[in-house]
Tab-separated table of N, CA and C in Angstrom:
chain	number	residue	atom	x	y	z
M	14	GLU	N	-20.034	-29.068	9.817
M	14	GLU	CA	-20.880	-29.732	8.844
M	14	GLU	C	-21.678	-28.686	8.107
M	15	ALA	N	-22.424	-29.100	7.136
M	15	ALA	CA	-23.203	-28.171	6.325
M	15	ALA	C	-24.557	-28.786	6.001
M	16	VAL	N	-25.518	-27.912	5.759
M	16	VAL	CA	-26.858	-28.325	5.393
M	16	VAL	C	-27.231	-27.591	4.117
M	17	LEU	N	-27.788	-28.327	3.177
M	17	LEU	CA	-28.254	-27.724	1.940
M	17	LEU	C	-29.756	-27.509	2.067
M	18	LEU	N	-30.182	-26.256	2.008
M	18	LEU	CA	-31.584	-25.880	2.153
M	18	LEU	C	-32.115	-25.361	0.824
M	19	GLU	N	-33.416	-25.315	0.720
M	19	GLU	CA	-34.026	-24.694	-0.443
M	19	GLU	C	-34.751	-23.457	0.032
M	20	LEU	N	-34.432	-22.312	-0.585
M	20	LEU	CA	-35.041	-21.047	-0.219
M	20	LEU	C	-35.571	-20.399	-1.490
M	21	ARG	N	-36.887	-20.263	-1.565
M	21	ARG	CA	-37.547	-19.716	-2.756
M	21	ARG	C	-37.130	-20.465	-4.018
M	22	GLY	N	-37.008	-21.779	-3.878
M	22	GLY	CA	-36.699	-22.627	-5.012
M	22	GLY	C	-35.229	-22.658	-5.407
M	23	ARG	N	-34.364	-22.054	-4.589
M	23	ARG	CA	-32.933	-21.999	-4.906
M	23	ARG	C	-32.143	-22.691	-3.797
M	24	PRO	N	-31.075	-23.432	-4.143
M	24	PRO	CA	-30.276	-24.109	-3.124
M	24	PRO	C	-29.383	-23.138	-2.354
M	25	VAL	N	-29.418	-23.258	-1.020
M	25	VAL	CA	-28.609	-22.432	-0.123
M	25	VAL	C	-27.869	-23.370	0.812
M	26	LEU	N	-26.551	-23.223	0.890
M	26	LEU	CA	-25.728	-24.033	1.777
M	26	LEU	C	-25.402	-23.212	3.020
M	27	VAL	N	-25.700	-23.762	4.199
M	27	VAL	CA	-25.326	-23.132	5.462
M	27	VAL	C	-24.395	-24.103	6.167
M	28	GLY	N	-23.149	-23.677	6.352
M	28	GLY	CA	-22.146	-24.532	6.970
M	28	GLY	C	-21.605	-23.905	8.236
M	29	GLY	N	-21.043	-24.731	9.068
M	29	GLY	CA	-20.429	-24.252	10.301
M	29	GLY	C	-19.097	-24.936	10.514
M	30	VAL	N	-18.199	-24.244	11.155
M	30	VAL	CA	-16.886	-24.815	11.433
M	30	VAL	C	-16.594	-24.653	12.919
M	31	HIS	N	-16.016	-25.678	13.490
M	31	HIS	CA	-15.674	-25.669	14.913
M	31	HIS	C	-14.541	-24.680	15.155
M	32	PRO	N	-14.587	-23.929	16.252
M	32	PRO	CA	-13.523	-22.967	16.546
M	32	PRO	C	-12.123	-23.586	16.608
M	33	ARG	N	-12.026	-24.871	16.917
M	33	ARG	CA	-10.702	-25.494	16.994
M	33	ARG	C	-9.974	-25.483	15.656
M	34	PHE	N	-10.729	-25.465	14.548
M	34	PHE	CA	-10.084	-25.391	13.241
M	34	PHE	C	-9.283	-24.099	13.132
M	35	VAL	N	-9.861	-23.038	13.645
M	35	VAL	CA	-9.234	-21.730	13.525
M	35	VAL	C	-8.074	-21.590	14.496
M	36	VAL	N	-8.290	-21.982	15.736
M	36	VAL	CA	-7.284	-21.767	16.767
M	36	VAL	C	-6.136	-22.759	16.660
M	37	ARG	N	-6.456	-24.034	16.537
M	37	ARG	CA	-5.408	-25.055	16.555
M	37	ARG	C	-5.391	-25.964	15.333
M	38	ARG	N	-6.288	-25.686	14.388
M	38	ARG	CA	-6.429	-26.518	13.184
M	38	ARG	C	-6.676	-27.984	13.539
M	39	LEU	N	-7.506	-28.214	14.547
M	39	LEU	CA	-7.794	-29.567	15.008
M	39	LEU	C	-9.163	-30.082	14.594
M	40	ALA	N	-9.920	-29.297	13.875
M	40	ALA	CA	-11.260	-29.744	13.494
M	40	ALA	C	-11.171	-30.958	12.570
M	41	LYS	N	-12.203	-31.772	12.612
M	41	LYS	CA	-12.248	-32.970	11.775
M	41	LYS	C	-12.476	-32.637	10.313
M	42	VAL	N	-13.108	-31.476	10.054
M	42	VAL	CA	-13.469	-31.114	8.689
M	42	VAL	C	-12.933	-29.711	8.376
M	43	ASP	N	-12.249	-29.590	7.267
M	43	ASP	CA	-11.794	-28.299	6.772
M	43	ASP	C	-13.006	-27.592	6.166
M	44	PRO	N	-13.275	-26.326	6.527
M	44	PRO	CA	-14.461	-25.661	5.986
M	44	PRO	C	-14.452	-25.554	4.462
M	45	ASN	N	-13.284	-25.550	3.862
M	45	ASN	CA	-13.225	-25.488	2.400
M	45	ASN	C	-13.873	-26.713	1.760
M	46	SER	N	-13.872	-27.825	2.468
M	46	SER	CA	-14.479	-29.044	1.931
M	46	SER	C	-16.006	-29.030	2.035
M	47	LEU	N	-16.566	-28.090	2.797
M	47	LEU	CA	-18.019	-28.004	2.957
M	47	LEU	C	-18.696	-27.369	1.749
M	48	SER	N	-17.965	-26.558	1.042
M	48	SER	CA	-18.548	-25.796	-0.050
M	48	SER	C	-18.993	-26.713	-1.175
M	49	ARG	N	-20.280	-26.687	-1.454
M	49	ARG	CA	-20.860	-27.476	-2.543
M	49	ARG	C	-21.608	-26.553	-3.478
M	50	GLU	N	-22.073	-27.104	-4.549
M	50	GLU	CA	-22.833	-26.305	-5.500
M	50	GLU	C	-24.116	-25.793	-4.845
M	51	ALA	N	-24.227	-24.478	-4.762
M	51	ALA	CA	-25.430	-23.828	-4.244
M	51	ALA	C	-25.429	-22.401	-4.770
M	52	ASP	N	-26.593	-21.811	-4.832
M	52	ASP	CA	-26.680	-20.436	-5.306
M	52	ASP	C	-26.166	-19.446	-4.267
M	53	LEU	N	-26.221	-19.834	-3.001
M	53	LEU	CA	-25.708	-19.011	-1.913
M	53	LEU	C	-25.040	-19.933	-0.905
M	54	ARG	N	-23.793	-19.634	-0.547
M	54	ARG	CA	-23.052	-20.455	0.419
M	54	ARG	C	-22.659	-19.578	1.601
M	55	ILE	N	-23.132	-19.956	2.805
M	55	ILE	CA	-22.895	-19.182	4.021
M	55	ILE	C	-22.127	-20.048	5.009
M	56	LEU	N	-21.090	-19.471	5.616
M	56	LEU	CA	-20.315	-20.173	6.635
M	56	LEU	C	-20.446	-19.433	7.957
M	57	LEU	N	-20.743	-20.173	9.029
M	57	LEU	CA	-20.827	-19.623	10.373
M	57	LEU	C	-19.597	-20.075	11.151
M	58	CYS	N	-18.920	-19.137	11.802
M	58	CYS	CA	-17.767	-19.475	12.627
M	58	CYS	C	-17.633	-18.432	13.721
M	59	HIS	N	-17.335	-18.881	14.915
M	59	HIS	CA	-17.174	-17.957	16.032
M	59	HIS	C	-16.017	-16.990	15.797
M	60	PHE	N	-14.890	-17.500	15.305
M	60	PHE	CA	-13.684	-16.691	15.144
M	60	PHE	C	-13.569	-16.131	13.727
M	61	PRO	N	-13.365	-14.814	13.575
M	61	PRO	CA	-13.220	-14.245	12.239
M	61	PRO	C	-11.930	-14.656	11.525
M	62	ARG	N	-10.946	-15.163	12.244
M	62	ARG	CA	-9.694	-15.585	11.600
M	62	ARG	C	-9.907	-16.695	10.579
M	63	VAL	N	-11.062	-17.350	10.603
M	63	VAL	CA	-11.347	-18.394	9.615
M	63	VAL	C	-11.283	-17.818	8.199
M	64	PHE	N	-11.551	-16.535	8.071
M	64	PHE	CA	-11.573	-15.874	6.769
M	64	PHE	C	-10.232	-16.017	6.048
M	65	ASP	N	-9.143	-16.009	6.800
M	65	ASP	CA	-7.801	-16.130	6.208
M	65	ASP	C	-7.492	-17.542	5.729
M	66	ARG	N	-8.266	-18.513	6.149
M	66	ARG	CA	-8.005	-19.902	5.793
M	66	ARG	C	-8.936	-20.444	4.710
M	67	LEU	N	-9.800	-19.589	4.189
M	67	LEU	CA	-10.743	-20.035	3.168
M	67	LEU	C	-10.150	-19.883	1.779
M	68	GLU	N	-10.434	-20.846	0.950
M	68	GLU	CA	-9.997	-20.783	-0.442
M	68	GLU	C	-10.888	-19.802	-1.201
M	69	PRO	N	-10.339	-19.122	-2.204
M	69	PRO	CA	-11.144	-18.167	-2.972
M	69	PRO	C	-12.408	-18.811	-3.542
M	70	GLY	N	-13.531	-18.116	-3.366
M	70	GLY	CA	-14.797	-18.585	-3.913
M	70	GLY	C	-15.483	-19.686	-3.124
M	71	SER	N	-14.950	-20.068	-1.966
M	71	SER	CA	-15.561	-21.150	-1.194
M	71	SER	C	-16.937	-20.774	-0.657
M	72	PHE	N	-17.063	-19.552	-0.149
M	72	PHE	CA	-18.322	-19.107	0.445
M	72	PHE	C	-18.634	-17.700	-0.029
M	73	ASP	N	-19.918	-17.412	-0.140
M	73	ASP	CA	-20.351	-16.068	-0.517
M	73	ASP	C	-20.379	-15.147	0.692
M	74	LEU	N	-20.702	-15.723	1.867
M	74	LEU	CA	-20.831	-14.927	3.080
M	74	LEU	C	-20.320	-15.721	4.263
M	75	VAL	N	-19.507	-15.072	5.096
M	75	VAL	CA	-19.019	-15.659	6.346
M	75	VAL	C	-19.554	-14.785	7.468
M	76	LEU	N	-20.158	-15.410	8.483
M	76	LEU	CA	-20.681	-14.691	9.641
M	76	LEU	C	-19.867	-15.101	10.862
M	77	ALA	N	-19.276	-14.110	11.541
M	77	ALA	CA	-18.414	-14.378	12.686
M	77	ALA	C	-18.706	-13.383	13.805
M	78	GLY	N	-18.104	-13.630	14.936
M	78	GLY	CA	-18.271	-12.756	16.098
M	78	GLY	C	-16.981	-12.707	16.887
M	79	HIS	N	-17.034	-13.058	18.157
M	79	HIS	CA	-15.909	-13.224	19.065
M	79	HIS	C	-15.288	-11.917	19.557
M	80	MET	N	-15.178	-10.902	18.740
M	80	MET	CA	-14.373	-9.732	19.077
M	80	MET	C	-15.057	-8.771	20.052
M	81	HIS	N	-16.365	-8.753	20.140
M	81	HIS	CA	-17.124	-7.847	21.010
M	81	HIS	C	-16.734	-6.389	20.779
M	82	ASP	N	-16.221	-6.068	19.582
M	82	ASP	CA	-15.737	-4.730	19.228
M	82	ASP	C	-14.700	-4.228	20.229
M	83	GLY	N	-13.959	-5.133	20.824
M	83	GLY	CA	-12.938	-4.769	21.801
M	83	GLY	C	-13.437	-4.834	23.231
M	84	GLN	N	-14.729	-4.806	23.445
M	84	GLN	CA	-15.427	-4.889	24.737
M	84	GLN	C	-15.091	-3.728	25.665
M	85	ILE	N	-13.832	-3.483	25.920
M	85	ILE	CA	-13.418	-2.341	26.739
M	85	ILE	C	-12.434	-1.561	25.871
M	86	THR	N	-12.822	-0.343	25.521
M	86	THR	CA	-11.993	0.445	24.618
M	86	THR	C	-11.740	1.830	25.182
M	87	VAL	N	-10.697	2.459	24.679
M	87	VAL	CA	-10.359	3.820	25.067
M	87	VAL	C	-10.550	4.699	23.831
M	88	PRO	N	-11.573	5.553	23.852
M	88	PRO	CA	-11.812	6.416	22.694
M	88	PRO	C	-10.714	7.484	22.571
M	89	TYR	N	-10.366	7.800	21.331
M	89	TYR	CA	-9.468	8.914	21.059
M	89	TYR	C	-9.911	9.540	19.745
M	90	PRO	N	-9.508	10.761	19.454
M	90	PRO	CA	-9.954	11.409	18.219
M	90	PRO	C	-9.594	10.565	16.992
M	91	GLY	N	-10.604	10.234	16.224
M	91	GLY	CA	-10.390	9.460	15.009
M	91	GLY	C	-10.467	7.961	15.184
M	92	GLY	N	-10.788	7.481	16.358
M	92	GLY	CA	-10.883	6.033	16.543
M	92	GLY	C	-10.983	5.631	17.994
M	93	LYS	N	-10.540	4.401	18.266
M	93	LYS	CA	-10.517	3.910	19.641
M	93	LYS	C	-9.492	2.802	19.754
M	94	LEU	N	-8.917	2.704	20.929
M	94	LEU	CA	-7.953	1.656	21.224
M	94	LEU	C	-8.717	0.510	21.855
M	95	ARG	N	-8.723	-0.626	21.185
M	95	ARG	CA	-9.425	-1.801	21.693
M	95	ARG	C	-8.489	-2.563	22.620
M	96	LEU	N	-8.904	-2.728	23.862
M	96	LEU	CA	-8.043	-3.398	24.839
M	96	LEU	C	-8.117	-4.917	24.735
M	97	ALA	N	-9.214	-5.434	24.201
M	97	ALA	CA	-9.319	-6.875	23.948
M	97	ALA	C	-8.932	-7.106	22.492
M	98	HIS	N	-8.013	-7.986	22.246
M	98	HIS	CA	-7.558	-8.324	20.895
M	98	HIS	C	-7.071	-7.085	20.126
M	99	PRO	N	-6.113	-6.323	20.671
M	99	PRO	CA	-5.702	-5.071	20.014
M	99	PRO	C	-5.075	-5.261	18.636
M	100	HIS	N	-4.528	-6.428	18.334
M	100	HIS	CA	-3.862	-6.642	17.052
M	100	HIS	C	-4.694	-7.466	16.067
M	101	ALA	N	-5.929	-7.735	16.413
M	101	ALA	CA	-6.788	-8.547	15.542
M	101	ALA	C	-7.079	-7.798	14.248
M	102	ARG	N	-7.051	-8.523	13.143
M	102	ARG	CA	-7.325	-7.923	11.832
M	102	ARG	C	-8.788	-7.556	11.642
M	103	TYR	N	-9.663	-8.390	12.156
M	103	TYR	CA	-11.096	-8.218	11.906
M	103	TYR	C	-11.806	-7.901	13.211
M	104	GLN	N	-12.121	-6.634	13.445
M	104	GLN	CA	-12.731	-6.214	14.704
M	104	GLN	C	-14.256	-6.213	14.661
M	105	ARG	N	-14.808	-5.573	13.632
M	105	ARG	CA	-16.255	-5.476	13.456
M	105	ARG	C	-16.543	-4.951	12.065
M	106	GLY	N	-17.719	-5.297	11.547
M	106	GLY	CA	-18.118	-4.773	10.252
M	106	GLY	C	-17.935	-5.757	9.112
M	107	ILE	N	-17.848	-5.222	7.912
M	107	ILE	CA	-17.789	-6.037	6.698
M	107	ILE	C	-16.385	-6.002	6.112
M	108	TYR	N	-15.918	-7.191	5.702
M	108	TYR	CA	-14.603	-7.348	5.085
M	108	TYR	C	-14.775	-8.133	3.792
M	109	ARG	N	-13.981	-7.766	2.793
M	109	ARG	CA	-14.036	-8.456	1.504
M	109	ARG	C	-12.647	-8.968	1.136
M	110	SER	N	-12.610	-10.156	0.545
M	110	SER	CA	-11.367	-10.720	0.030
M	110	SER	C	-11.728	-11.695	-1.079
M	111	SER	N	-10.725	-12.356	-1.626
M	111	SER	CA	-11.007	-13.344	-2.670
M	111	SER	C	-11.806	-14.520	-2.110
M	112	ALA	N	-11.779	-14.704	-0.779
M	112	ALA	CA	-12.548	-15.782	-0.148
M	112	ALA	C	-14.039	-15.471	-0.119
M	113	GLY	N	-14.416	-14.210	-0.230
M	113	GLY	CA	-15.817	-13.819	-0.178
M	113	GLY	C	-16.005	-12.565	0.648
M	114	VAL	N	-17.148	-12.478	1.312
M	114	VAL	CA	-17.495	-11.344	2.165
M	114	VAL	C	-17.731	-11.878	3.567
M	115	MET	N	-17.208	-11.155	4.573
M	115	MET	CA	-17.413	-11.571	5.963
M	115	MET	C	-17.993	-10.410	6.760
M	116	HIS	N	-18.963	-10.747	7.620
M	116	HIS	CA	-19.486	-9.779	8.585
M	116	HIS	C	-19.097	-10.242	9.981
M	117	VAL	N	-18.426	-9.349	10.723
M	117	VAL	CA	-18.054	-9.626	12.109
M	117	VAL	C	-18.973	-8.792	12.987
M	118	SER	N	-19.789	-9.472	13.753
M	118	SER	CA	-20.743	-8.794	14.624
M	118	SER	C	-20.086	-8.439	15.955
M	119	PRO	N	-20.307	-7.204	16.454
M	119	PRO	CA	-19.825	-6.861	17.787
M	119	PRO	C	-20.583	-7.607	18.883
M	120	GLY	N	-21.745	-8.134	18.539
M	120	GLY	CA	-22.504	-8.963	19.471
M	120	GLY	C	-23.097	-8.203	20.638
M	121	LEU	N	-23.697	-8.967	21.518
M	121	LEU	CA	-24.373	-8.412	22.693
M	121	LEU	C	-23.665	-8.746	23.996
M	122	GLY	N	-22.816	-9.751	23.974
M	122	GLY	CA	-22.262	-10.284	25.207
M	122	GLY	C	-20.918	-9.708	25.608
M	123	THR	N	-20.353	-10.377	26.605
M	123	THR	CA	-19.048	-10.011	27.146
M	123	THR	C	-18.259	-11.290	27.409
M	124	THR	N	-16.995	-11.116	27.693
M	124	THR	CA	-16.165	-12.247	28.082
M	124	THR	C	-15.234	-11.808	29.211
M	125	PHE	N	-14.978	-12.676	30.123
M	125	PHE	CA	-14.116	-12.460	31.289
M	125	PHE	C	-14.698	-11.460	32.288
M	126	VAL	N	-14.956	-10.225	31.875
M	126	VAL	CA	-15.575	-9.251	32.776
M	126	VAL	C	-16.966	-8.918	32.245
M	127	PRO	N	-17.949	-8.759	33.136
M	127	PRO	CA	-19.337	-8.619	32.680
M	127	PRO	C	-19.765	-7.194	32.314
M	128	PHE	N	-18.921	-6.451	31.594
M	128	PHE	CA	-19.342	-5.130	31.127
M	128	PHE	C	-18.569	-4.756	29.868
M	129	ARG	N	-19.090	-3.709	29.209
M	129	ARG	CA	-18.460	-3.162	28.011
M	129	ARG	C	-18.250	-1.672	28.252
M	130	PHE	N	-17.205	-1.117	27.656
M	130	PHE	CA	-16.969	0.317	27.755
M	130	PHE	C	-16.576	0.836	26.373
M	131	ALA	N	-17.362	1.777	25.856
M	131	ALA	CA	-17.142	2.386	24.539
M	131	ALA	C	-17.104	1.344	23.422
M	132	ALA	N	-17.795	0.258	23.624
M	132	ALA	CA	-17.947	-0.797	22.613
M	132	ALA	C	-19.412	-1.186	22.603
M	133	ARG	N	-20.188	-0.416	21.891
M	133	ARG	CA	-21.640	-0.579	21.898
M	133	ARG	C	-22.052	-1.977	21.436
M	134	PRO	N	-22.896	-2.666	22.222
M	134	PRO	CA	-23.404	-3.971	21.784
M	134	PRO	C	-24.315	-3.801	20.577
M	135	GLU	N	-24.395	-4.850	19.783
M	135	GLU	CA	-25.173	-4.738	18.556
M	135	GLU	C	-25.782	-6.081	18.182
M	136	ALA	N	-27.067	-6.056	17.858
M	136	ALA	CA	-27.728	-7.196	17.227
M	136	ALA	C	-27.902	-6.793	15.772
M	137	THR	N	-27.190	-7.438	14.887
M	137	THR	CA	-27.126	-7.037	13.492
M	137	THR	C	-28.213	-7.711	12.666
M	138	GLU	N	-28.843	-6.948	11.814
M	138	GLU	CA	-29.779	-7.496	10.837
M	138	GLU	C	-29.151	-7.287	9.463
M	139	LEU	N	-28.874	-8.378	8.781
M	139	LEU	CA	-28.297	-8.299	7.442
M	139	LEU	C	-29.391	-8.564	6.422
M	140	VAL	N	-29.433	-7.758	5.387
M	140	VAL	CA	-30.377	-7.939	4.292
M	140	VAL	C	-29.558	-8.356	3.079
M	141	LEU	N	-29.814	-9.564	2.585
M	141	LEU	CA	-29.086	-10.081	1.443
M	141	LEU	C	-29.903	-9.848	0.181
M	142	ARG	N	-29.237	-9.324	-0.825
M	142	ARG	CA	-29.897	-9.077	-2.094
M	142	ARG	C	-29.135	-9.766	-3.209
M	143	SER	N	-29.862	-10.289	-4.145
M	143	SER	CA	-29.276	-10.950	-5.295
M	143	SER	C	-28.604	-9.907	-6.189
M	144	PRO	N	-27.461	-10.226	-6.764
M	144	PRO	CA	-26.839	-9.279	-7.700
M	144	PRO	C	-27.680	-9.079	-8.961
M	145	ASP	N	-28.664	-9.946	-9.171
M	145	ASP	CA	-29.521	-9.838	-10.341
M	145	ASP	C	-30.535	-8.706	-10.228
M	146	ILE	N	-30.729	-8.197	-9.020
M	146	ILE	CA	-31.763	-7.154	-8.788
M	146	ILE	C	-31.216	-5.784	-9.117
């Protein structure tokens, strides 16, 4: 579902999509249908794969997590081998496409095993600026 808020006199849409839409396409609502007229449209989803299913221009910003930056990784010169989700397209950081901009947070938590190795936890602070500035 989505909520239309007013921030400094401007409409901001904050929407969320159930993870089942991404994994099995079983959600009751397609996130593309949430997008309404607003000066800023933000979509929250646990899985970053939602980015591939968004129509161009649906959202200005997508916030996702799930990947834990691989959680347990093997460092090597020039990068690292992520043992969790090694073939995932969106591991961490900022991605841009015709659908908008997505930030994938490495997060603070873990899954299955209660530790991380060479995958630094992160609480991300994003600063949004208007293109008019």
